[in-house]
């Protein structure tokens, strides 16, 4: 899983609003110690949704320009629970240093001065990976970061 996501700089975030309607957005992310971290504004709809309902999905998908077949883009979809990391905690400081290393450090420094931005940690509870037709896996293992064979009947064709 980590090999696939390492080239992807942002994740698509799926959340549910108070009425249970789905909403998708995106954010740059950090993956550290088997957890994902996103630094997002309170003004954003996905932040309001996560605060009301801590369940979220993350989607990592192959760039269209690199895909051999747009009907079979490589992707990993993860079901997660989220928690806000307190701004004054050691974990907040450590993760923000990782953001500074991965992204434009001056941009991260500017965002940290904005008090409406918060850091969320997302823990994977379940997931699926698809790397083409007939190449589907479940996400499993002790740390929820391993590809596990998915047993099934496969695709069926009309006769």
Coordinates of N, CA and C in Angstrom, one line a residue:
X1 N 0.8 -1.2 0.0 CA 0.0 0.0 0.0 C 0.9 1.3 0.0
X2 N 1.9 1.3 0.9 CA 2.7 2.5 1.0 C 3.4 2.8 -0.3
X3 N 3.8 1.8 -1.0 CA 4.5 2.0 -2.3 C 3.6 2.8 -3.3
X4 N 2.4 2.4 -3.4 CA 1.4 3.0 -4.3 C 1.2 4.5 -3.9
X5 N 0.9 4.7 -2.6 CA 0.5 6.1 -2.2 C 1.7 7.0 -2.1
X6 N 2.9 6.5 -2.1 CA 4.1 7.4 -1.9 C 4.3 8.5 -3.0
X7 N 3.8 8.2 -4.2 CA 3.9 9.2 -5.3 C 2.7 10.1 -5.4
X8 N 1.7 9.9 -4.5 CA 0.5 10.7 -4.6 C 0.6 11.7 -3.4
X9 N 0.5 13.0 -3.8 CA 0.7 14.1 -2.8 C -0.6 14.5 -2.0
X10 N -1.7 14.2 -2.6 CA -3.0 14.6 -2.0 C -3.9 13.4 -2.0
X11 N -4.9 13.4 -1.1 CA -5.9 12.4 -1.0 C -7.3 13.0 -1.1
X12 N -8.2 12.2 -1.7 CA -9.6 12.6 -1.8 C -10.3 12.2 -0.5
X13 N -11.0 13.1 0.1 CA -11.6 12.8 1.4 C -13.1 12.7 1.2
X14 N -13.7 11.6 1.6 CA -15.1 11.5 1.6 C -15.7 11.6 3.0
X15 N -16.7 12.5 3.2 CA -17.3 12.7 4.5 C -18.8 12.7 4.3
X16 N -19.5 12.6 5.5 CA -21.0 12.7 5.4 C -21.4 14.0 6.2
X17 N -22.4 14.7 5.7 CA -22.9 15.8 6.4 C -24.0 15.4 7.4
X18 N -24.6 16.4 8.1 CA -25.5 16.1 9.2 C -26.7 15.3 8.7
X19 N -27.1 15.5 7.4 CA -28.2 14.8 6.8 C -27.8 13.4 6.3
X20 N -26.5 13.1 6.4 CA -26.0 11.8 5.8 C -25.7 11.8 4.3
X21 N -25.7 13.0 3.8 CA -25.3 13.1 2.3 C -23.8 13.2 2.2
X22 N -23.3 12.5 1.2 CA -21.8 12.4 1.0 C -21.3 13.7 0.4
X23 N -20.1 14.0 0.8 CA -19.3 15.1 0.3 C -17.9 14.7 0.0
X24 N -17.3 15.1 -1.1 CA -15.9 14.8 -1.4 C -15.1 16.1 -1.6
X25 N -13.9 16.0 -1.1 CA -13.0 17.1 -1.3 C -11.6 16.5 -1.3
X26 N -10.5 17.3 -1.1 CA -9.2 16.7 -1.1 C -8.3 17.5 -0.1
X27 N -7.2 17.0 0.2 CA -6.2 17.7 1.1 C -4.8 17.0 0.9
X28 N -3.8 17.8 1.0 CA -2.4 17.2 1.1 C -2.4 16.3 2.4
X29 N -1.6 15.3 2.4 CA -1.6 14.4 3.6 C -0.2 14.0 3.9
X30 N 0.0 13.5 5.2 CA 1.2 12.9 5.7 C 0.8 11.5 6.1
X31 N 1.6 10.5 5.8 CA 1.4 9.1 6.3 C 2.6 8.8 7.3
X32 N 2.3 8.6 8.5 CA 3.3 8.4 9.5 C 2.8 7.4 10.6
X33 N 3.6 6.4 11.0 CA 3.2 5.4 12.0 C 1.8 4.9 11.8
X34 N 1.6 4.5 10.5 CA 0.3 3.8 10.1 C -0.9 4.7 10.3
X35 N -0.7 6.0 10.3 CA -1.8 6.9 10.4 C -1.7 8.0 9.3
X36 N -2.8 8.5 8.9 CA -2.8 9.6 7.9 C -3.1 10.9 8.6
X37 N -2.6 12.0 8.2 CA -2.8 13.3 8.8 C -3.1 14.3 7.7
X38 N -4.2 15.1 8.0 CA -4.6 16.1 7.1 C -4.7 17.4 7.9
X39 N -4.3 18.5 7.3 CA -4.3 19.8 8.0 C -5.3 20.7 7.2
X40 N -6.5 20.9 7.8 CA -7.6 21.5 7.1 C -8.3 22.6 7.9
X41 N -8.9 23.5 7.1 CA -9.6 24.7 7.7 C -10.9 24.4 8.3
X42 N -11.3 25.0 9.4 CA -12.6 24.9 9.9 C -13.7 25.4 9.0
X43 N -13.3 26.3 8.1 CA -14.3 26.9 7.1 C -14.7 25.8 6.1
X44 N -13.9 24.8 5.8 CA -14.1 23.8 4.8 C -15.3 22.9 5.2
X45 N -16.1 22.5 4.3 CA -17.2 21.6 4.5 C -16.7 20.3 5.1
X46 N -15.6 19.7 4.5 CA -15.2 18.4 5.0 C -14.8 18.5 6.5
X47 N -14.2 19.6 6.9 CA -13.9 19.8 8.4 C -15.1 19.7 9.2
X48 N -16.1 20.5 8.8 CA -17.4 20.5 9.6 C -18.0 19.1 9.7
X49 N -17.9 18.4 8.5 CA -18.5 17.0 8.5 C -17.7 16.1 9.4
X50 N -16.4 16.2 9.4 CA -15.5 15.3 10.3 C -15.8 15.6 11.7
X51 N -16.0 16.9 12.0 CA -16.2 17.2 13.4 C -17.6 16.7 13.9
X52 N -18.6 16.6 13.0 CA -19.9 16.1 13.4 C -19.9 14.6 13.3
X53 N -19.1 14.0 12.5 CA -19.1 12.5 12.3 C -17.7 12.1 12.0
X54 N -17.0 11.5 12.9 CA -15.5 11.2 12.7 C -15.2 10.1 11.7
X55 N -16.2 9.5 11.0 CA -15.9 8.5 10.0 C -15.7 9.3 8.7
X56 N -14.6 8.8 8.0 CA -14.3 9.4 6.7 C -13.6 8.4 5.8
X57 N -13.6 8.6 4.5 CA -12.9 7.7 3.6 C -11.8 8.5 2.9
X58 N -10.7 7.9 2.6 CA -9.6 8.4 1.8 C -9.5 7.7 0.5
X59 N -9.3 8.4 -0.6 CA -9.1 7.7 -1.9 C -7.8 8.2 -2.5
X60 N -7.0 7.3 -2.8 CA -5.7 7.5 -3.5 C -5.9 6.9 -4.9
X61 N -5.8 7.7 -6.0 CA -6.1 7.1 -7.3 C -5.0 7.5 -8.3
X62 N -4.7 6.6 -9.2 CA -3.7 6.8 -10.2 C -4.1 8.0 -11.1
X63 N -3.1 8.9 -11.4 CA -3.3 10.0 -12.3 C -3.8 9.5 -13.7
X64 N -4.8 10.2 -14.2 CA -5.4 9.8 -15.4 C -4.4 9.7 -16.6
X65 N -3.5 10.7 -16.6 CA -2.5 10.7 -17.6 C -1.5 9.6 -17.6
X66 N -1.5 8.8 -16.5 CA -0.6 7.7 -16.4 C -1.3 6.4 -16.5
X67 N -2.6 6.4 -16.6 CA -3.4 5.2 -16.6 C -3.4 4.5 -17.9
X68 N -3.3 3.2 -18.0 CA -3.4 2.5 -19.2 C -4.8 2.4 -19.7
X69 N -5.8 2.4 -18.7 CA -7.2 2.2 -19.0 C -8.0 3.0 -18.0
X70 N -8.7 4.0 -18.4 CA -9.5 4.8 -17.5 C -10.6 4.0 -16.7
X71 N -11.0 2.9 -17.2 CA -12.0 2.0 -16.5 C -11.3 1.2 -15.5
X72 N -10.0 1.2 -15.4 CA -9.3 0.3 -14.4 C -8.2 1.1 -13.8
X73 N -8.4 2.3 -13.4 CA -7.3 3.1 -12.7 C -7.0 2.4 -11.4
X74 N -5.7 2.4 -11.1 CA -5.2 1.9 -9.9 C -5.7 2.8 -8.8
X75 N -6.1 2.2 -7.6 CA -6.6 3.0 -6.6 C -6.7 2.2 -5.2
X76 N -6.6 3.0 -4.2 CA -6.8 2.5 -2.8 C -7.8 3.3 -2.1
X77 N -8.8 2.7 -1.6 CA -9.9 3.4 -0.9 C -9.9 2.9 0.6
X78 N -9.8 3.8 1.5 CA -9.7 3.5 2.9 C -10.8 4.0 3.8
X79 N -11.4 3.2 4.7 CA -12.4 3.7 5.6 C -11.7 4.0 6.9
X80 N -11.9 5.1 7.4 CA -11.1 5.6 8.6 C -12.0 6.2 9.7
X81 N -11.4 6.3 10.9 CA -12.0 7.1 11.9 C -11.0 8.3 12.2
X82 N -11.5 9.4 12.5 CA -10.6 10.6 12.7 C -10.7 11.2 14.1
X83 N -9.6 11.8 14.5 CA -9.6 12.5 15.7 C -8.7 13.8 15.5
X84 N -9.1 14.9 16.1 CA -8.3 16.1 16.0 C -7.2 16.1 17.0
X85 N -6.0 16.5 16.5 CA -4.8 16.5 17.3 C -4.7 17.9 17.9
X86 N -4.6 18.0 19.2 CA -4.5 19.3 19.9 C -3.2 20.1 19.4
X87 N -3.4 21.4 19.1 CA -2.4 22.2 18.6 C -1.1 22.3 19.5
X88 N -1.3 22.2 20.8 CA -0.1 22.3 21.7 C 0.5 21.0 22.0
X89 N 0.1 19.9 21.4 CA 0.6 18.6 21.7 C 2.0 18.4 21.0
X90 N 2.7 17.4 21.5 CA 4.0 17.0 20.9 C 3.7 16.4 19.5
X91 N 2.6 15.6 19.4 CA 2.3 15.0 18.1 C 2.0 16.0 17.0
X92 N 1.3 17.1 17.4 CA 1.0 18.2 16.4 C 2.3 18.7 15.9
X93 N 3.2 19.0 16.8 CA 4.5 19.6 16.4 C 5.3 18.7 15.5
X94 N 5.3 17.4 15.8 CA 6.1 16.4 15.1 C 5.5 16.2 13.7
X95 N 4.2 16.1 13.6 CA 3.5 16.0 12.3 C 3.7 17.2 11.4
X96 N 3.6 18.4 12.0 CA 3.8 19.6 11.2 C 5.2 19.7 10.6
X97 N 6.2 19.2 11.4 CA 7.5 19.2 10.8 C 7.6 18.2 9.6
X98 N 6.8 17.1 9.6 CA 6.8 16.3 8.5 C 6.1 17.0 7.3
X99 N 5.0 17.7 7.5 CA 4.4 18.5 6.5 C 5.4 19.5 5.9
X100 N 6.2 20.2 6.7 CA 7.2 21.1 6.3 C 8.3 20.5 5.4
X101 N 8.6 19.2 5.7 CA 9.6 18.5 4.9 C 9.0 18.1 3.5
X102 N 7.8 17.6 3.5 CA 7.2 17.1 2.3 C 6.7 18.2 1.4
X103 N 6.2 19.3 1.9 CA 5.6 20.3 1.1 C 6.4 21.6 1.3
X104 N 5.9 22.7 0.7 CA 6.6 24.0 0.8 C 6.5 24.5 2.2
X105 N 7.7 24.5 2.9 CA 7.8 24.9 4.3 C 7.2 26.3 4.6
X106 N 7.4 27.2 3.7 CA 6.9 28.6 3.9 C 5.3 28.6 3.9
X107 N 4.8 27.7 3.0 CA 3.3 27.6 3.0 C 2.8 27.0 4.3
X108 N 3.5 26.0 4.8 CA 3.1 25.3 6.0 C 3.2 26.3 7.2
X109 N 4.3 27.0 7.2 CA 4.5 28.1 8.3 C 3.3 29.1 8.3
X110 N 2.9 29.5 7.1 CA 1.8 30.5 7.0 C 0.5 29.8 7.5
X111 N 0.2 28.6 7.0 CA -1.0 27.9 7.5 C -1.0 27.7 9.0
X112 N 0.1 27.4 9.6 CA 0.1 27.2 11.0 C -0.2 28.5 11.8
X113 N 0.0 29.6 11.2 CA -0.4 30.9 11.9 C -1.9 31.1 11.8
X114 N -2.6 30.4 10.9 CA -4.0 30.6 10.8 C -4.7 29.7 11.9
X115 N -5.4 30.3 12.8 CA -6.0 29.5 13.9 C -7.2 28.7 13.5
X116 N -7.7 28.9 12.3 CA -8.8 28.1 11.9 C -8.4 26.8 11.2
X117 N -7.1 26.5 11.1 CA -6.6 25.2 10.6 C -6.4 24.3 11.7
X118 N -6.8 23.0 11.5 CA -6.6 22.0 12.5 C -6.0 20.7 11.9
X119 N -5.3 20.0 12.7 CA -4.7 18.7 12.3 C -5.6 17.6 12.7
X120 N -5.9 16.7 11.7 CA -6.7 15.5 12.0 C -5.9 14.3 11.7
X121 N -6.0 13.3 12.6 CA -5.3 12.0 12.4 C -6.4 11.0 12.0
X122 N -6.1 10.2 10.9 CA -7.1 9.3 10.4 C -6.5 7.9 10.6
X123 N -7.2 7.0 11.3 CA -6.8 5.6 11.5 C -7.6 4.7 10.6
X124 N -6.9 3.9 9.8 CA -7.6 3.0 8.8 C -8.3 1.9 9.6
X125 N -9.5 1.6 9.3 CA -10.3 0.5 9.9 C -10.6 -0.6 8.8
X126 N -10.7 -0.2 7.6 CA -10.9 -1.2 6.5 C -10.5 -0.5 5.2
X127 N -10.4 -1.3 4.1 CA -10.0 -0.7 2.9 C -9.9 -1.7 1.8
X128 N -9.8 -1.2 0.5 CA -9.7 -2.0 -0.6 C -8.7 -1.4 -1.6
X129 N -8.0 -2.2 -2.3 CA -7.0 -1.8 -3.3 C -7.4 -2.5 -4.6
X130 N -7.3 -1.7 -5.7 CA -7.6 -2.3 -7.0 C -6.5 -1.8 -7.9
X131 N -5.8 -2.8 -8.6 CA -4.7 -2.4 -9.4 C -4.9 -2.9 -10.9
X132 N -6.2 -3.0 -11.3 CA -6.6 -3.4 -12.6 C -7.7 -4.5 -12.5
X133 N -8.2 -4.9 -13.7 CA -9.2 -5.9 -13.7 C -8.7 -7.2 -13.1
X134 N -9.4 -7.8 -12.2 CA -9.0 -9.0 -11.5 C -7.9 -8.9 -10.5
X135 N -7.5 -7.7 -10.2 CA -6.4 -7.4 -9.3 C -6.9 -6.6 -8.1
X136 N -7.9 -7.1 -7.4 CA -8.5 -6.4 -6.2 C -8.0 -7.1 -4.9
X137 N -7.8 -6.3 -3.9 CA -7.3 -6.7 -2.6 C -8.0 -6.0 -1.5
X138 N -8.0 -6.6 -0.4 CA -8.5 -6.0 0.9 C -7.3 -5.4 1.6
X139 N -7.5 -4.4 2.3 CA -6.4 -3.8 3.2 C -6.5 -4.5 4.5
X140 N -5.5 -5.1 5.0 CA -5.5 -5.8 6.3 C -4.2 -5.8 7.0
X141 N -4.0 -6.8 7.8 CA -2.7 -6.8 8.6 C -2.9 -6.1 9.9
X142 N -2.0 -6.4 10.8 CA -2.0 -5.8 12.1 C -2.1 -4.3 12.1
X143 N -1.4 -3.6 11.2 CA -1.3 -2.2 11.1 C -2.2 -1.6 10.0
X144 N -3.1 -2.5 9.4 CA -4.0 -2.1 8.3 C -3.2 -1.4 7.1
X145 N -2.1 -2.0 6.7 CA -1.3 -1.5 5.7 C -0.8 -2.5 4.7
X146 N -1.4 -3.7 4.7 CA -1.0 -4.8 3.9 C -2.1 -5.2 2.9
X147 N -1.7 -5.7 1.7 CA -2.7 -6.1 0.7 C -3.0 -7.6 1.0
X148 N -4.3 -7.9 1.1 CA -4.7 -9.3 1.4 C -5.5 -9.7 0.2
X149 N -5.3 -11.0 -0.2 CA -6.0 -11.5 -1.4 C -7.5 -11.4 -1.1
X150 N -8.2 -11.1 -2.1 CA -9.7 -11.0 -2.1 C -10.2 -12.2 -2.9
X151 N -10.9 -13.0 -2.2 CA -11.5 -14.2 -2.9 C -12.9 -13.9 -3.4
X152 N -13.1 -14.2 -4.6 CA -14.5 -13.9 -5.2 C -14.6 -14.5 -6.6
X153 N -15.7 -14.4 -7.2 CA -16.0 -15.0 -8.5 C -15.4 -14.2 -9.6
X154 N -14.9 -13.0 -9.4 CA -14.4 -12.3 -10.5 C -15.5 -11.7 -11.4
X155 N -15.1 -11.0 -12.5 CA -16.0 -10.4 -13.4 C -16.7 -11.4 -14.2
X156 N -18.0 -11.2 -14.5 CA -18.8 -12.1 -15.3 C -19.1 -11.4 -16.6
X157 N -19.1 -12.2 -17.7 CA -19.5 -11.7 -19.0 C -20.8 -12.2 -19.4
X158 N -21.5 -11.4 -20.2 CA -22.8 -11.8 -20.7 C -22.6 -12.8 -21.8
X159 N -23.4 -13.8 -21.9 CA -23.2 -14.8 -22.9 C -24.1 -14.5 -24.1

